[in-house]
């Protein structure tokens, strides 16, 4: 039987000695190759310790890391002692790189949290402890470093230990071990130090060799998130993914979310057929009958998996841009990636006190609880039991960057019991009664581009032609339905969401709806399109800014230039032109009558 594997991270604030600790451990335990040891000795001659060995150079590989003496990226190291194998991720301590620390924590069974003995427990210590708890790390080693700088003071050590244990009471860490160390001098790294005779427990490396994280003995039901459907020809249809638990030919499995059952007909490990596949094996599974399975579905023998399209989740926000409700992202859970919207922020967490704080937006590196609506139902599980289906990331749809990572608390739809109520008089019946096809004509463009004038003229023409319509104008809606909203980013996003929902209801009533809103952001217009569906007709009034500003029919541009109006589109806030509008019109050199003729003609093609 092979050696057990322990995956752990080192984390803590800047210059707490994370890289030095691991480097010294590898050096003292003689876990370096001869060339690595020689390179370390040579590099140290131009290092920051007057020629003494600088153990951090083993982990800090980037030039910027060596120049600044800090860790920027996650550095992974693999090593084996006589009793155990290890994978360690040395993670950055600077607040700017918290996302990298969270990535390291997401894979770890244990975290070594370093504390500077001179500083004690600081905000960054608490932030990292909270992120470890969020990422499901159950075992903590608090390494109180730089004990040599406080003359190995037992009283100071006991005070820091007491502070941390008090702070950690709110988390469910399985074990917390507090060890006094000196990463630079090697005290209590691989062997007990003579400088701390009052500490009679294990040194760091022996402790890591013997701790039982419980990962090796946990029994898990079979689960496989489908990564790919393999169909090389009409005779073969197999489902590929990585096995969690154990699966054997003949076992009955459930396909989620369709909830159909089937038996395993064959299991392929690479191109070899096997009777049983075990935890971690990449396989192709064939079932004995056709069931609804595609990428992102889950095959399982468990009956505890959950399905929902609205989630309550804890997140760590990692984007430079603040999170405000109403923003749309790609949500990746397991092998499934679908559009989703953060519909509300329930609260954020005070890093120091753990108190829940009411807020309208989340800044970078803050922790918060949110409600997220998904475009379709997904399979998920409790994070503590299944990290693969209990965790997720939010991906910015424009930059493709990871904006947040998080864990699912529960599905909202499971407890709220809000069910769409079908009515006998349908949208189709109402549309047929009015003898028309309901559409939403979404006019977008700068202030002064002519949106409202055109929408008004088009509506009059449609009514004269016998159509039933409703015009939603930006100012009018702000005076009624949305008068509780301000003009900050969050409220502007909510403004567009509400308009889209109202337009959809108008379409359900069989009406042709015209909307006239600047709606400056492509993401919000795409969200409106998602809400309204295929009846969304985007009309881009592309009149240039200098023409709009010359018109300035409401005097708004003049006030914006004088900074009397903040966040004014085109002046102090951007306007993102539609990527692929249905209809485009520039009102610069065209009469209103001609513009109306053109639009009505284009709209008639879609009625």
XYZ file of C-alpha atoms in Angstrom:
607
model
C 0.000 0.000 0.000
C 1.367 3.422 -0.998
C 2.063 6.310 1.289
C -0.822 8.585 2.155
C -0.942 12.015 0.521
C -1.375 15.311 2.368
C -2.224 18.425 0.362
C -1.615 21.640 2.253
C -1.001 25.360 1.784
C 1.022 28.001 3.526
C -0.695 31.342 3.955
C -0.367 34.505 6.004
C 0.498 38.144 5.553
C 3.367 39.619 3.539
C 6.828 38.800 4.921
C 5.524 36.359 7.510
C 8.009 33.801 6.206
C 5.877 31.322 4.250
C 8.398 30.585 1.498
C 11.277 30.510 3.966
C 9.418 28.015 6.156
C 8.856 25.510 3.347
C 12.298 26.086 1.874
C 13.959 25.448 5.232
C 11.833 22.337 5.752
C 12.919 20.869 2.414
C 16.547 21.767 3.072
C 16.713 20.376 6.608
C 14.858 17.184 5.692
C 17.312 16.688 2.799
C 14.489 16.600 0.297
C 16.397 18.549 -2.341
C 18.389 17.211 -5.246
C 22.083 18.038 -5.205
C 21.754 20.536 -8.056
C 18.824 22.293 -6.335
C 20.837 22.604 -3.140
C 23.836 23.942 -5.003
C 21.691 26.441 -6.934
C 20.158 27.630 -3.674
C 23.570 28.213 -2.137
C 24.750 30.140 -5.201
C 21.567 32.234 -5.478
C 21.784 33.078 -1.787
C 25.153 34.772 -2.261
C 23.326 37.640 -3.994
C 20.219 37.297 -1.830
C 18.946 39.435 1.021
C 20.713 37.621 3.924
C 24.316 38.779 3.489
C 25.325 35.543 1.826
C 23.522 33.270 4.299
C 21.190 30.724 2.753
C 17.915 32.384 1.755
C 15.487 29.467 1.898
C 12.644 31.477 0.319
C 14.451 31.328 -3.044
C 13.380 27.695 -3.379
C 9.738 28.768 -3.652
C 9.905 32.326 -4.996
C 10.769 31.554 -8.590
C 9.568 34.725 -10.323
C 12.033 37.581 -10.792
C 9.515 40.029 -9.321
C 9.147 37.803 -6.253
C 12.897 37.722 -5.665
C 13.295 41.454 -6.201
C 10.455 42.385 -3.852
C 10.909 39.529 -1.388
C 7.237 38.577 -1.601
C 5.229 35.727 -3.094
C 3.001 36.700 -6.035
C 1.904 33.449 -7.673
C 1.087 30.071 -6.144
C 4.173 27.821 -6.075
C 3.523 24.083 -5.835
C 6.063 21.640 -4.446
C 5.893 17.853 -4.360
C 7.977 15.919 -1.855
C 8.001 12.632 0.019
C 9.389 11.680 3.401
C 9.815 8.175 4.792
C 6.207 8.135 6.007
C 4.143 10.374 3.753
C 3.855 12.208 0.423
C 3.042 15.914 0.282
C 1.849 18.561 -2.146
C 2.323 22.053 -0.779
C 1.070 25.287 -2.308
C 2.995 28.355 -1.181
C 0.414 31.135 -1.603
C 0.805 34.938 -1.685
C 0.246 37.006 1.429
C -0.423 40.397 -0.142
C -4.081 41.405 -0.179
C -3.810 42.134 -3.922
C -3.232 38.424 -4.585
C -5.936 37.013 -2.329
C -7.480 35.221 -5.312
C -4.292 33.171 -5.692
C -4.452 32.245 -2.019
C -8.076 31.129 -2.446
C -7.102 28.960 -5.435
C -4.471 27.236 -3.298
C -6.925 26.712 -0.433
C -9.495 25.138 -2.746
C -7.372 22.019 -3.157
C -5.929 21.716 0.367
C -6.698 19.381 3.270
C -4.678 21.474 5.730
C -3.458 25.064 5.984
C -0.333 26.346 7.708
C -1.299 29.852 8.743
C 1.783 31.912 9.589
C 1.762 34.721 12.091
C 4.559 37.181 12.814
C 5.262 36.826 16.561
C 5.922 40.566 16.819
C 2.586 41.545 15.215
C 0.243 38.823 16.462
C -3.165 38.174 14.848
C -3.847 40.814 12.196
C -6.613 41.434 9.660
C -4.902 39.442 6.912
C -4.588 36.471 9.306
C -8.327 36.601 9.908
C -9.085 37.006 6.190
C -7.035 33.934 5.323
C -8.625 31.902 8.120
C -12.087 32.839 6.819
C -11.137 31.915 3.251
C -9.767 28.567 4.462
C -13.069 27.922 6.242
C -14.997 28.963 3.111
C -12.927 26.630 0.932
C -13.572 23.692 3.260
C -10.134 23.391 4.875
C -10.705 21.484 8.122
C -7.224 21.342 9.645
C -5.193 24.391 10.662
C -1.619 24.710 11.863
C -0.972 28.147 13.308
C 2.777 28.612 12.913
C 3.853 31.544 15.096
C 6.999 32.569 13.244
C 9.995 34.765 14.084
C 10.100 33.486 17.655
C 13.831 34.279 17.615
C 12.979 37.983 17.354
C 11.039 37.886 20.643
C 13.608 35.707 22.424
C 11.295 32.681 22.300
C 8.971 34.351 24.779
C 6.483 31.728 26.016
C 4.085 34.377 27.361
C 3.861 36.126 23.988
C 3.318 32.762 22.270
C 0.498 31.883 24.694
C -1.193 35.251 24.154
C -1.210 34.894 20.345
C -2.434 31.307 20.665
C -5.259 32.431 22.932
C -6.272 35.243 20.536
C -6.459 32.893 17.572
C -8.365 30.143 19.378
C -10.929 32.712 20.500
C -11.262 34.020 16.938
C -11.528 30.505 15.461
C -14.450 29.481 17.657
C -16.926 30.574 14.982
C -15.508 28.077 12.463
C -15.794 24.314 12.374
C -12.109 23.464 12.017
C -11.558 19.823 12.985
C -8.068 20.446 14.412
C -5.968 23.487 15.296
C -2.313 22.974 16.197
C -0.244 25.959 17.336
C 3.533 25.662 16.890
C 6.286 28.197 17.737
C 8.804 28.348 14.880
C 11.655 30.330 13.415
C 11.578 29.791 9.659
C 14.949 31.460 9.204
C 16.810 29.559 11.936
C 14.905 26.293 11.626
C 13.450 26.074 15.143
C 10.655 23.468 15.386
C 10.601 22.958 11.618
C 11.834 19.384 11.266
C 12.829 18.720 14.885
C 12.066 20.100 18.334
C 14.070 23.203 19.205
C 16.203 23.624 22.301
C 15.105 27.260 22.336
C 11.517 26.316 23.233
C 11.831 23.830 26.104
C 8.337 24.860 27.244
C 6.835 23.497 23.991
C 6.588 19.704 24.373
C 4.518 18.830 21.298
C 5.609 17.803 17.790
C 7.627 20.018 15.476
C 6.009 21.012 12.200
C 7.165 18.271 9.794
C 6.584 15.372 12.245
C 3.143 16.809 12.923
C 2.331 16.914 9.206
C 3.539 13.329 8.835
C 1.182 11.958 11.452
C -2.021 14.038 11.201
C -5.082 12.143 9.987
C -7.252 14.383 7.826
C -9.791 11.636 7.293
C -9.605 11.883 3.499
C -8.259 8.377 3.059
C -11.037 6.587 4.906
C -14.100 8.562 3.860
C -16.674 6.404 2.072
C -18.320 8.123 -0.850
C -21.271 7.223 -3.019
C -20.567 6.956 -6.731
C -20.819 10.240 -8.599
C -19.523 11.334 -11.971
C -20.055 14.771 -13.479
C -20.203 14.160 -17.238
C -17.438 16.007 -19.049
C -18.134 14.677 -22.530
C -20.538 12.418 -24.410
C -18.533 10.094 -26.647
C -20.369 9.001 -29.779
C -17.825 7.846 -32.376
C -20.532 5.993 -34.348
C -24.229 5.088 -34.127
C -23.519 1.885 -32.139
C -21.671 3.516 -29.240
C -22.748 6.201 -26.747
C -20.589 6.592 -23.661
C -20.308 9.183 -20.911
C -16.852 10.370 -19.888
C -15.717 11.837 -16.595
C -13.786 11.196 -13.386
C -15.173 8.709 -10.899
C -15.900 9.672 -7.301
C -16.446 6.603 -5.117
C -16.697 3.210 -6.833
C -18.815 1.923 -9.735
C -19.258 -1.649 -11.008
C -20.915 -3.093 -14.107
C -24.546 -3.850 -13.293
C -24.923 -1.012 -10.744
C -28.043 1.082 -11.148
C -27.341 4.802 -11.489
C -29.513 7.907 -11.681
C -29.018 10.571 -14.311
C -29.561 14.092 -12.935
C -31.297 16.457 -13.470
C -33.560 14.282 -15.676
C -33.851 11.777 -12.770
C -33.877 8.763 -15.111
C -32.447 5.399 -14.009
C -30.332 2.917 -15.933
C -27.794 0.151 -15.280
C -24.097 0.317 -16.122
C -23.484 -1.849 -19.201
C -19.753 -1.338 -19.581
C -16.856 0.649 -18.126
C -13.832 1.638 -20.189
C -10.594 2.776 -18.543
C -8.694 4.275 -21.492
C -9.445 1.628 -24.172
C -9.575 -1.314 -21.737
C -12.870 -2.653 -20.423
C -12.894 -3.112 -16.631
C -15.399 -4.591 -14.201
C -15.027 -1.866 -11.557
C -13.697 1.695 -11.504
C -12.461 3.372 -8.344
C -12.171 6.884 -6.984
C -10.234 9.229 -9.261
C -10.328 7.032 -12.372
C -11.075 8.738 -15.720
C -13.595 6.455 -17.437
C -16.175 6.059 -20.173
C -19.435 4.530 -18.968
C -22.120 2.974 -21.155
C -25.674 2.509 -19.871
C -28.086 -0.269 -20.776
C -30.712 2.102 -22.142
C -31.033 5.573 -23.613
C -31.440 8.297 -20.987
C -31.133 12.074 -21.144
C -27.442 12.745 -20.441
C -25.266 15.571 -21.761
C -22.204 17.524 -20.618
C -22.828 18.902 -17.133
C -25.273 16.149 -16.139
C -24.417 13.914 -13.183
C -24.504 10.125 -12.937
C -24.790 8.943 -9.340
C -26.008 6.277 -6.944
C -26.687 8.889 -4.269
C -30.187 10.110 -3.492
C -28.892 13.166 -1.602
C -28.020 15.334 -4.608
C -30.092 18.483 -5.025
C -31.462 20.355 -8.027
C -32.309 24.060 -8.173
C -32.206 27.129 -10.394
C -31.809 29.634 -7.546
C -28.986 29.365 -5.016
C -27.952 30.947 -1.745
C -24.163 31.011 -1.661
C -21.139 32.445 0.106
C -18.642 34.075 -2.221
C -15.190 35.630 -2.170
C -15.270 38.561 -4.599
C -12.026 38.765 -6.614
C -12.836 41.241 -9.401
C -11.417 44.786 -9.535
C -14.917 46.017 -10.374
C -17.413 46.024 -7.503
C -20.220 43.481 -7.452
C -23.699 44.994 -7.588
C -26.980 43.060 -7.780
C -28.356 42.429 -11.238
C -25.042 41.670 -12.924
C -24.870 38.647 -15.165
C -22.080 36.048 -15.181
C -21.269 32.547 -16.329
C -21.620 30.158 -13.395
C -19.456 27.016 -13.418
C -20.534 24.198 -11.104
C -18.788 20.871 -11.659
C -18.666 20.440 -15.440
C -21.730 22.619 -15.995
C -21.410 26.251 -17.110
C -24.547 28.356 -17.555
C -25.568 32.041 -17.399
C -26.585 33.328 -13.990
C -27.442 36.609 -12.286
C -26.538 37.789 -8.781
C -30.026 38.973 -7.884
C -29.276 40.209 -4.355
C -26.535 40.633 -1.761
C -27.838 39.420 1.571
C -24.876 40.756 3.558
C -21.099 40.936 3.622
C -18.854 39.722 6.431
C -16.725 41.989 8.601
C -13.304 40.334 8.348
C -12.328 41.214 11.914
C -15.527 40.574 13.846
C -17.434 38.165 11.608
C -20.529 40.355 11.862
C -23.006 40.419 8.991
C -23.029 43.895 7.434
C -25.801 45.165 5.180
C -24.482 46.502 1.848
C -25.456 47.291 -1.728
C -22.148 46.280 -3.317
C -19.084 44.154 -2.676
C -15.492 45.235 -3.146
C -12.502 43.106 -4.087
C -11.438 40.545 -1.436
C -14.676 40.864 0.542
C -16.760 37.888 1.627
C -20.510 37.967 1.170
C -23.689 35.908 1.016
C -25.680 36.291 -2.218
C -28.696 34.913 -4.033
C -27.944 33.750 -7.567
C -30.534 32.932 -10.241
C -29.495 30.452 -12.954
C -30.702 30.137 -16.535
C -31.642 26.508 -15.900
C -31.672 23.943 -13.110
C -28.351 22.478 -12.001
C -27.281 19.563 -9.833
C -25.425 20.470 -6.658
C -24.487 19.006 -3.278
C -23.430 20.134 0.172
C -19.889 21.506 -0.072
C -18.682 19.707 3.050
C -19.555 16.364 1.422
C -18.830 17.112 -2.208
C -16.472 19.942 -3.088
C -16.865 19.370 -6.828
C -20.622 20.020 -6.853
C -20.744 22.254 -3.773
C -18.337 24.904 -5.010
C -18.525 27.195 -8.027
C -16.936 30.164 -9.737
C -18.423 33.250 -11.395
C -16.857 34.177 -14.744
C -17.053 37.661 -16.266
C -18.802 37.221 -19.616
C -16.815 40.028 -21.265
C -13.271 39.536 -19.959
C -13.594 35.786 -19.258
C -11.817 36.389 -15.933
C -12.848 34.624 -12.724
C -14.768 37.226 -10.713
C -15.573 35.148 -7.632
C -15.373 31.727 -6.079
C -17.926 30.415 -3.634
C -19.757 27.575 -1.957
C -23.437 26.758 -2.158
C -25.428 26.931 1.079
C -28.740 25.743 -0.314
C -31.130 25.943 -3.222
C -33.668 28.704 -2.667
C -36.330 27.100 -4.787
C -36.294 24.095 -2.459
C -37.501 26.123 0.488
C -39.300 29.084 -1.022
C -41.761 26.922 -3.000
C -42.404 29.627 -5.561
C -43.904 27.860 -8.572
C -44.862 29.441 -11.864
C -48.653 29.319 -12.157
C -49.938 28.545 -15.639
C -53.158 30.262 -16.755
C -55.806 29.064 -19.198
C -55.710 32.305 -21.196
C -52.227 32.169 -22.652
C -49.985 34.652 -24.393
C -50.892 32.997 -27.706
C -54.621 33.383 -27.054
C -54.227 37.076 -26.252
C -52.036 37.643 -29.302
C -54.518 35.862 -31.565
C -57.348 37.951 -30.115
C -55.444 41.087 -31.136
C -54.386 39.538 -34.436
C -50.732 40.484 -34.003
C -47.383 39.110 -32.915
C -46.216 40.608 -29.590
C -42.754 42.160 -29.814
C -40.537 44.349 -27.642
C -38.932 47.152 -29.654
C -35.958 48.088 -27.465
C -34.669 51.560 -28.488
C -31.123 52.240 -27.190
C -28.771 55.156 -27.785
C -27.297 58.261 -26.219
C -29.386 60.971 -24.609
C -30.498 63.245 -27.447
C -30.081 60.593 -30.128
C -33.812 60.680 -30.897
C -34.961 57.479 -29.169
C -38.075 58.860 -27.483
C -39.109 60.928 -30.500
C -38.736 57.946 -32.810
C -40.448 55.523 -30.431
C -43.359 57.911 -30.082
C -43.668 58.347 -33.865
C -43.381 54.611 -34.515
C -46.046 53.843 -31.929
C -48.477 56.336 -33.498
C -47.878 54.764 -36.917
C -48.441 51.244 -35.567
C -51.674 52.284 -33.841
C -52.918 53.867 -37.065
C -52.208 50.550 -38.755
C -54.394 48.776 -36.171
C -51.793 47.343 -33.837
C -52.121 47.326 -30.027
C -49.092 48.896 -28.341
C -47.601 50.256 -25.126
C -44.690 52.710 -24.881
C -42.398 52.608 -21.821
C -40.353 55.797 -21.628
C -37.349 56.150 -19.340
C -38.427 59.334 -17.568
C -42.033 58.190 -17.180
C -41.030 54.907 -15.585
C -38.636 56.718 -13.243
C -41.560 58.829 -12.021
C -43.627 55.766 -11.124
C -42.590 52.118 -11.006
C -38.891 52.893 -10.472
C -39.063 56.087 -8.428
C -37.435 54.232 -5.530
C -34.265 53.756 -7.586
C -31.306 56.126 -7.722
C -28.780 56.539 -10.526
C -25.900 54.549 -9.031
C -24.720 51.478 -10.924
C -26.720 48.979 -8.892
C -29.961 50.887 -9.306
C -29.386 51.448 -13.019
C -28.976 47.694 -13.449
C -32.169 47.099 -11.457
C -33.967 49.752 -13.546
C -33.275 47.841 -16.750
C -34.211 44.493 -15.171
C -37.597 45.809 -14.078
C -38.269 47.348 -17.499
C -37.457 44.036 -19.168
C -39.811 42.177 -16.828
C -42.599 44.707 -17.495
C -42.028 44.484 -21.259
C -42.306 40.721 -21.042
C -45.612 41.021 -19.175
C -46.861 43.430 -21.850
C -45.898 40.885 -24.513
C -47.743 38.212 -22.528
C -50.789 40.494 -22.735
C -50.430 40.381 -26.519
C -49.104 43.941 -26.880
C -46.269 45.334 -28.973
C -44.075 47.095 -26.421
C -41.769 49.979 -27.266
C -39.092 50.953 -24.740
C -36.928 54.056 -24.838
C -33.956 53.827 -22.492
C -30.302 54.717 -22.884
C -29.482 51.234 -21.490
C -25.746 51.901 -22.001
C -24.246 48.520 -21.148
C -24.216 45.529 -23.491
C -24.417 43.125 -20.566
C -27.667 44.672 -19.308
C -29.227 44.657 -22.763
C -28.274 40.999 -23.130
C -29.917 40.317 -19.788
C -33.074 42.097 -20.984
C -32.955 39.906 -24.077
C -32.727 36.821 -21.875
C -35.779 37.895 -19.897
C -37.903 38.850 -22.937
C -36.784 36.029 -25.227
C -36.976 35.786 -29.021
C -39.425 38.709 -29.265
C -36.666 41.172 -28.273
C -35.915 43.570 -31.174
C -32.914 45.802 -30.473
C -33.052 49.166 -32.293
C -29.783 51.079 -32.044
C -30.210 54.824 -32.567
C -26.574 55.425 -33.470
C -26.553 59.219 -33.618
C -22.981 60.409 -32.761
C -22.192 62.070 -29.444
C -21.335 65.490 -30.901
C -24.725 65.643 -32.633
C -26.545 64.600 -29.439
C -24.595 67.157 -27.429
C -25.323 69.907 -29.959
C -29.028 69.163 -29.640
C -28.971 68.946 -25.807
C -32.752 69.224 -25.724
C -32.894 68.825 -21.938
C -29.747 70.773 -21.100
C -28.239 67.652 -19.551
C -24.947 67.653 -21.450
C -24.216 71.202 -20.293
C -24.808 70.162 -16.682
C -22.690 67.037 -17.153
C -19.810 69.085 -18.590
C -20.106 71.383 -15.568
C -19.979 68.256 -13.344
C -23.417 69.066 -11.978
C -24.543 65.577 -13.070
C -22.376 62.584 -12.211
C -22.131 59.330 -14.195
C -23.693 60.880 -17.296
C -23.554 58.526 -20.278
C -21.211 59.714 -23.000
C -19.464 62.251 -20.735
C -18.484 60.682 -17.433
C -19.890 57.189 -17.999
C -19.390 54.966 -21.073
C -21.917 53.918 -23.675
C -21.309 50.448 -25.116
C -22.720 50.309 -28.646
C -24.738 47.146 -29.426
C -22.615 44.332 -30.827
C -25.242 43.005 -33.225
C -28.414 45.143 -33.142
C -31.500 44.050 -35.041
C -31.951 47.491 -36.607
C -29.594 50.491 -36.705
C -30.547 54.056 -37.547
C -28.658 57.366 -37.381
C -30.908 60.431 -37.056
C -28.204 62.952 -37.992
C -29.258 63.656 -41.570
C -32.731 62.176 -41.838
C -36.182 63.637 -41.292
C -38.410 62.161 -38.609
C -40.956 61.078 -41.226
C -38.293 59.255 -43.224
C -36.850 57.599 -40.116
C -40.309 56.444 -39.042
C -41.038 55.027 -42.500
C -37.789 53.084 -42.425
C -38.350 51.659 -38.927
C -41.978 50.688 -39.508
C -40.938 48.939 -42.710
C -38.222 46.986 -40.870
C -40.537 46.161 -37.956
C -43.278 44.969 -40.321
C -40.906 42.243 -41.548
C -40.964 40.770 -38.054
C -44.673 41.123 -37.250
